[in-house]
């Protein structure tokens, strides 16, 4: 007598539901990890071990390694007005303002 082995194969709908559940679980874990670790989605102005500097008389900026002085033509941002993330309050402010050769904060001339 011949015996046949019956395989149980889950339906396609069941496999799709399982795939969705796994993806949802993974995305939930990633979101929870970001919140719990204080991960920020904002892009930092400079990398670790660097600080931002402003071009004198212009709106350009650069990043300088901690412990080094700004290169010629650049200066440190005034205390309390240092941009920390791209698009933050001070990053936006310094798009229309600069520091002149005397260290005074001034508006950038139109087109400048």
mmCIF file of the C-alpha atoms, coordinates in Angstrom:
data_MODEL
# 
_entry.id   MODEL 
# 
loop_
_atom_site.group_PDB 
_atom_site.id 
_atom_site.type_symbol 
_atom_site.label_atom_id 
_atom_site.label_alt_id 
_atom_site.label_comp_id 
_atom_site.label_asym_id 
_atom_site.label_entity_id 
_atom_site.label_seq_id 
_atom_site.pdbx_PDB_ins_code 
_atom_site.Cartn_x 
_atom_site.Cartn_y 
_atom_site.Cartn_z 
_atom_site.occupancy 
_atom_site.B_iso_or_equiv 
_atom_site.pdbx_formal_charge 
_atom_site.auth_seq_id 
_atom_site.auth_comp_id 
_atom_site.auth_asym_id 
_atom_site.auth_atom_id 
_atom_site.pdbx_PDB_model_num 
ATOM 1   C CA . UNK A 1 1   ? 0.000  0.000  0.000  1.00 0.00 ? 1   UNK A CA 1 
ATOM 2   C CA . UNK A 1 2   ? 1.220  3.367  -0.885 1.00 0.00 ? 2   UNK A CA 1 
ATOM 3   C CA . UNK A 1 3   ? 1.234  6.241  1.595  1.00 0.00 ? 3   UNK A CA 1 
ATOM 4   C CA . UNK A 1 4   ? 1.376  9.850  0.680  1.00 0.00 ? 4   UNK A CA 1 
ATOM 5   C CA . UNK A 1 5   ? 2.842  12.517 2.831  1.00 0.00 ? 5   UNK A CA 1 
ATOM 6   C CA . UNK A 1 6   ? 0.689  15.516 3.241  1.00 0.00 ? 6   UNK A CA 1 
ATOM 7   C CA . UNK A 1 7   ? 2.468  18.786 3.516  1.00 0.00 ? 7   UNK A CA 1 
ATOM 8   C CA . UNK A 1 8   ? 0.777  21.677 5.138  1.00 0.00 ? 8   UNK A CA 1 
ATOM 9   C CA . UNK A 1 9   ? 1.453  24.814 3.195  1.00 0.00 ? 9   UNK A CA 1 
ATOM 10  C CA . UNK A 1 10  ? 0.149  28.072 4.589  1.00 0.00 ? 10  UNK A CA 1 
ATOM 11  C CA . UNK A 1 11  ? -2.094 30.032 2.325  1.00 0.00 ? 11  UNK A CA 1 
ATOM 12  C CA . UNK A 1 12  ? -0.721 33.036 0.481  1.00 0.00 ? 12  UNK A CA 1 
ATOM 13  C CA . UNK A 1 13  ? -2.892 35.364 2.570  1.00 0.00 ? 13  UNK A CA 1 
ATOM 14  C CA . UNK A 1 14  ? -1.427 33.946 5.765  1.00 0.00 ? 14  UNK A CA 1 
ATOM 15  C CA . UNK A 1 15  ? 2.136  34.463 4.485  1.00 0.00 ? 15  UNK A CA 1 
ATOM 16  C CA . UNK A 1 16  ? 1.361  38.066 3.551  1.00 0.00 ? 16  UNK A CA 1 
ATOM 17  C CA . UNK A 1 17  ? -0.090 38.754 7.022  1.00 0.00 ? 17  UNK A CA 1 
ATOM 18  C CA . UNK A 1 18  ? 2.994  37.252 8.649  1.00 0.00 ? 18  UNK A CA 1 
ATOM 19  C CA . UNK A 1 19  ? 5.309  39.400 6.474  1.00 0.00 ? 19  UNK A CA 1 
ATOM 20  C CA . UNK A 1 20  ? 3.394  42.533 7.401  1.00 0.00 ? 20  UNK A CA 1 
ATOM 21  C CA . UNK A 1 21  ? 3.510  41.653 11.075 1.00 0.00 ? 21  UNK A CA 1 
ATOM 22  C CA . UNK A 1 22  ? 7.282  41.160 11.007 1.00 0.00 ? 22  UNK A CA 1 
ATOM 23  C CA . UNK A 1 23  ? 7.845  44.457 9.167  1.00 0.00 ? 23  UNK A CA 1 
ATOM 24  C CA . UNK A 1 24  ? 5.580  46.284 11.607 1.00 0.00 ? 24  UNK A CA 1 
ATOM 25  C CA . UNK A 1 25  ? 7.430  44.791 14.555 1.00 0.00 ? 25  UNK A CA 1 
ATOM 26  C CA . UNK A 1 26  ? 10.820 45.784 13.120 1.00 0.00 ? 26  UNK A CA 1 
ATOM 27  C CA . UNK A 1 27  ? 9.702  49.357 12.386 1.00 0.00 ? 27  UNK A CA 1 
ATOM 28  C CA . UNK A 1 28  ? 8.212  49.647 15.861 1.00 0.00 ? 28  UNK A CA 1 
ATOM 29  C CA . UNK A 1 29  ? 11.468 48.481 17.445 1.00 0.00 ? 29  UNK A CA 1 
ATOM 30  C CA . UNK A 1 30  ? 13.517 50.954 15.394 1.00 0.00 ? 30  UNK A CA 1 
ATOM 31  C CA . UNK A 1 31  ? 11.237 53.845 16.383 1.00 0.00 ? 31  UNK A CA 1 
ATOM 32  C CA . UNK A 1 32  ? 11.340 52.838 20.050 1.00 0.00 ? 32  UNK A CA 1 
ATOM 33  C CA . UNK A 1 33  ? 15.136 52.584 19.978 1.00 0.00 ? 33  UNK A CA 1 
ATOM 34  C CA . UNK A 1 34  ? 15.423 56.060 18.448 1.00 0.00 ? 34  UNK A CA 1 
ATOM 35  C CA . UNK A 1 35  ? 13.198 57.552 21.140 1.00 0.00 ? 35  UNK A CA 1 
ATOM 36  C CA . UNK A 1 36  ? 14.828 55.702 24.022 1.00 0.00 ? 36  UNK A CA 1 
ATOM 37  C CA . UNK A 1 37  ? 18.393 56.542 22.979 1.00 0.00 ? 37  UNK A CA 1 
ATOM 38  C CA . UNK A 1 38  ? 17.646 60.202 22.319 1.00 0.00 ? 38  UNK A CA 1 
ATOM 39  C CA . UNK A 1 39  ? 18.475 59.772 18.642 1.00 0.00 ? 39  UNK A CA 1 
ATOM 40  C CA . UNK A 1 40  ? 17.773 62.943 16.722 1.00 0.00 ? 40  UNK A CA 1 
ATOM 41  C CA . UNK A 1 41  ? 16.704 63.100 13.117 1.00 0.00 ? 41  UNK A CA 1 
ATOM 42  C CA . UNK A 1 42  ? 18.226 66.575 12.805 1.00 0.00 ? 42  UNK A CA 1 
ATOM 43  C CA . UNK A 1 43  ? 21.479 66.954 10.903 1.00 0.00 ? 43  UNK A CA 1 
ATOM 44  C CA . UNK A 1 44  ? 24.226 68.430 13.086 1.00 0.00 ? 44  UNK A CA 1 
ATOM 45  C CA . UNK A 1 45  ? 25.965 71.573 11.848 1.00 0.00 ? 45  UNK A CA 1 
ATOM 46  C CA . UNK A 1 46  ? 29.377 69.983 12.490 1.00 0.00 ? 46  UNK A CA 1 
ATOM 47  C CA . UNK A 1 47  ? 30.577 66.515 13.314 1.00 0.00 ? 47  UNK A CA 1 
ATOM 48  C CA . UNK A 1 48  ? 31.814 65.309 16.668 1.00 0.00 ? 48  UNK A CA 1 
ATOM 49  C CA . UNK A 1 49  ? 35.039 66.969 17.752 1.00 0.00 ? 49  UNK A CA 1 
ATOM 50  C CA . UNK A 1 50  ? 34.367 70.092 15.657 1.00 0.00 ? 50  UNK A CA 1 
ATOM 51  C CA . UNK A 1 51  ? 32.760 73.480 16.125 1.00 0.00 ? 51  UNK A CA 1 
ATOM 52  C CA . UNK A 1 52  ? 31.184 75.817 13.528 1.00 0.00 ? 52  UNK A CA 1 
ATOM 53  C CA . UNK A 1 53  ? 32.733 79.122 12.443 1.00 0.00 ? 53  UNK A CA 1 
ATOM 54  C CA . UNK A 1 54  ? 31.319 81.983 10.354 1.00 0.00 ? 54  UNK A CA 1 
ATOM 55  C CA . UNK A 1 55  ? 32.998 83.767 7.473  1.00 0.00 ? 55  UNK A CA 1 
ATOM 56  C CA . UNK A 1 56  ? 33.688 87.418 8.284  1.00 0.00 ? 56  UNK A CA 1 
ATOM 57  C CA . UNK A 1 57  ? 31.492 89.670 6.134  1.00 0.00 ? 57  UNK A CA 1 
ATOM 58  C CA . UNK A 1 58  ? 29.608 86.773 4.515  1.00 0.00 ? 58  UNK A CA 1 
ATOM 59  C CA . UNK A 1 59  ? 27.187 83.974 5.221  1.00 0.00 ? 59  UNK A CA 1 
ATOM 60  C CA . UNK A 1 60  ? 29.594 81.109 4.632  1.00 0.00 ? 60  UNK A CA 1 
ATOM 61  C CA . UNK A 1 61  ? 30.503 78.733 7.404  1.00 0.00 ? 61  UNK A CA 1 
ATOM 62  C CA . UNK A 1 62  ? 32.952 75.936 8.107  1.00 0.00 ? 62  UNK A CA 1 
ATOM 63  C CA . UNK A 1 63  ? 33.765 73.396 10.788 1.00 0.00 ? 63  UNK A CA 1 
ATOM 64  C CA . UNK A 1 64  ? 37.035 73.537 12.715 1.00 0.00 ? 64  UNK A CA 1 
ATOM 65  C CA . UNK A 1 65  ? 38.505 70.792 14.909 1.00 0.00 ? 65  UNK A CA 1 
ATOM 66  C CA . UNK A 1 66  ? 38.104 71.479 18.636 1.00 0.00 ? 66  UNK A CA 1 
ATOM 67  C CA . UNK A 1 67  ? 41.230 73.092 20.073 1.00 0.00 ? 67  UNK A CA 1 
ATOM 68  C CA . UNK A 1 68  ? 42.151 74.842 16.808 1.00 0.00 ? 68  UNK A CA 1 
ATOM 69  C CA . UNK A 1 69  ? 41.608 78.514 15.988 1.00 0.00 ? 69  UNK A CA 1 
ATOM 70  C CA . UNK A 1 70  ? 39.359 79.522 13.064 1.00 0.00 ? 70  UNK A CA 1 
ATOM 71  C CA . UNK A 1 71  ? 41.192 79.919 9.729  1.00 0.00 ? 71  UNK A CA 1 
ATOM 72  C CA . UNK A 1 72  ? 41.871 83.374 8.323  1.00 0.00 ? 72  UNK A CA 1 
ATOM 73  C CA . UNK A 1 73  ? 38.671 85.072 7.199  1.00 0.00 ? 73  UNK A CA 1 
ATOM 74  C CA . UNK A 1 74  ? 36.530 83.178 9.721  1.00 0.00 ? 74  UNK A CA 1 
ATOM 75  C CA . UNK A 1 75  ? 35.484 83.854 13.300 1.00 0.00 ? 75  UNK A CA 1 
ATOM 76  C CA . UNK A 1 76  ? 33.633 82.063 16.047 1.00 0.00 ? 76  UNK A CA 1 
ATOM 77  C CA . UNK A 1 77  ? 29.905 82.659 16.289 1.00 0.00 ? 77  UNK A CA 1 
ATOM 78  C CA . UNK A 1 78  ? 28.899 85.054 19.074 1.00 0.00 ? 78  UNK A CA 1 
ATOM 79  C CA . UNK A 1 79  ? 28.199 83.258 22.357 1.00 0.00 ? 79  UNK A CA 1 
ATOM 80  C CA . UNK A 1 80  ? 24.636 82.002 22.554 1.00 0.00 ? 80  UNK A CA 1 
ATOM 81  C CA . UNK A 1 81  ? 24.097 82.384 18.799 1.00 0.00 ? 81  UNK A CA 1 
ATOM 82  C CA . UNK A 1 82  ? 25.810 79.217 17.571 1.00 0.00 ? 82  UNK A CA 1 
ATOM 83  C CA . UNK A 1 83  ? 23.856 77.019 15.135 1.00 0.00 ? 83  UNK A CA 1 
ATOM 84  C CA . UNK A 1 84  ? 23.700 73.402 16.282 1.00 0.00 ? 84  UNK A CA 1 
ATOM 85  C CA . UNK A 1 85  ? 21.520 71.773 13.623 1.00 0.00 ? 85  UNK A CA 1 
ATOM 86  C CA . UNK A 1 86  ? 20.829 72.498 9.971  1.00 0.00 ? 86  UNK A CA 1 
ATOM 87  C CA . UNK A 1 87  ? 17.710 74.679 9.786  1.00 0.00 ? 87  UNK A CA 1 
ATOM 88  C CA . UNK A 1 88  ? 17.586 75.571 13.483 1.00 0.00 ? 88  UNK A CA 1 
ATOM 89  C CA . UNK A 1 89  ? 16.904 79.112 14.761 1.00 0.00 ? 89  UNK A CA 1 
ATOM 90  C CA . UNK A 1 90  ? 20.537 80.279 14.558 1.00 0.00 ? 90  UNK A CA 1 
ATOM 91  C CA . UNK A 1 91  ? 21.302 78.509 11.265 1.00 0.00 ? 91  UNK A CA 1 
ATOM 92  C CA . UNK A 1 92  ? 18.394 80.393 9.715  1.00 0.00 ? 92  UNK A CA 1 
ATOM 93  C CA . UNK A 1 93  ? 19.412 83.685 11.362 1.00 0.00 ? 93  UNK A CA 1 
ATOM 94  C CA . UNK A 1 94  ? 22.981 83.522 10.018 1.00 0.00 ? 94  UNK A CA 1 
ATOM 95  C CA . UNK A 1 95  ? 21.701 83.159 6.450  1.00 0.00 ? 95  UNK A CA 1 
ATOM 96  C CA . UNK A 1 96  ? 20.838 86.876 6.548  1.00 0.00 ? 96  UNK A CA 1 
ATOM 97  C CA . UNK A 1 97  ? 23.357 88.155 9.118  1.00 0.00 ? 97  UNK A CA 1 
ATOM 98  C CA . UNK A 1 98  ? 27.108 88.077 9.547  1.00 0.00 ? 98  UNK A CA 1 
ATOM 99  C CA . UNK A 1 99  ? 29.921 89.493 11.655 1.00 0.00 ? 99  UNK A CA 1 
ATOM 100 C CA . UNK A 1 100 ? 31.922 92.397 10.222 1.00 0.00 ? 100 UNK A CA 1 
ATOM 101 C CA . UNK A 1 101 ? 35.696 92.915 10.559 1.00 0.00 ? 101 UNK A CA 1 
ATOM 102 C CA . UNK A 1 102 ? 35.119 94.691 13.895 1.00 0.00 ? 102 UNK A CA 1 
ATOM 103 C CA . UNK A 1 103 ? 33.127 91.799 15.382 1.00 0.00 ? 103 UNK A CA 1 
ATOM 104 C CA . UNK A 1 104 ? 29.786 93.588 15.084 1.00 0.00 ? 104 UNK A CA 1 
ATOM 105 C CA . UNK A 1 105 ? 26.736 91.569 13.983 1.00 0.00 ? 105 UNK A CA 1 
ATOM 106 C CA . UNK A 1 106 ? 25.280 93.120 10.813 1.00 0.00 ? 106 UNK A CA 1 
ATOM 107 C CA . UNK A 1 107 ? 22.679 92.259 8.204  1.00 0.00 ? 107 UNK A CA 1 
ATOM 108 C CA . UNK A 1 108 ? 24.054 90.930 4.956  1.00 0.00 ? 108 UNK A CA 1 
ATOM 109 C CA . UNK A 1 109 ? 23.404 93.293 2.045  1.00 0.00 ? 109 UNK A CA 1 
ATOM 110 C CA . UNK A 1 110 ? 20.873 91.995 -0.472 1.00 0.00 ? 110 UNK A CA 1 
ATOM 111 C CA . UNK A 1 111 ? 22.628 89.768 -2.981 1.00 0.00 ? 111 UNK A CA 1 
ATOM 112 C CA . UNK A 1 112 ? 25.653 89.509 -0.707 1.00 0.00 ? 112 UNK A CA 1 
# 
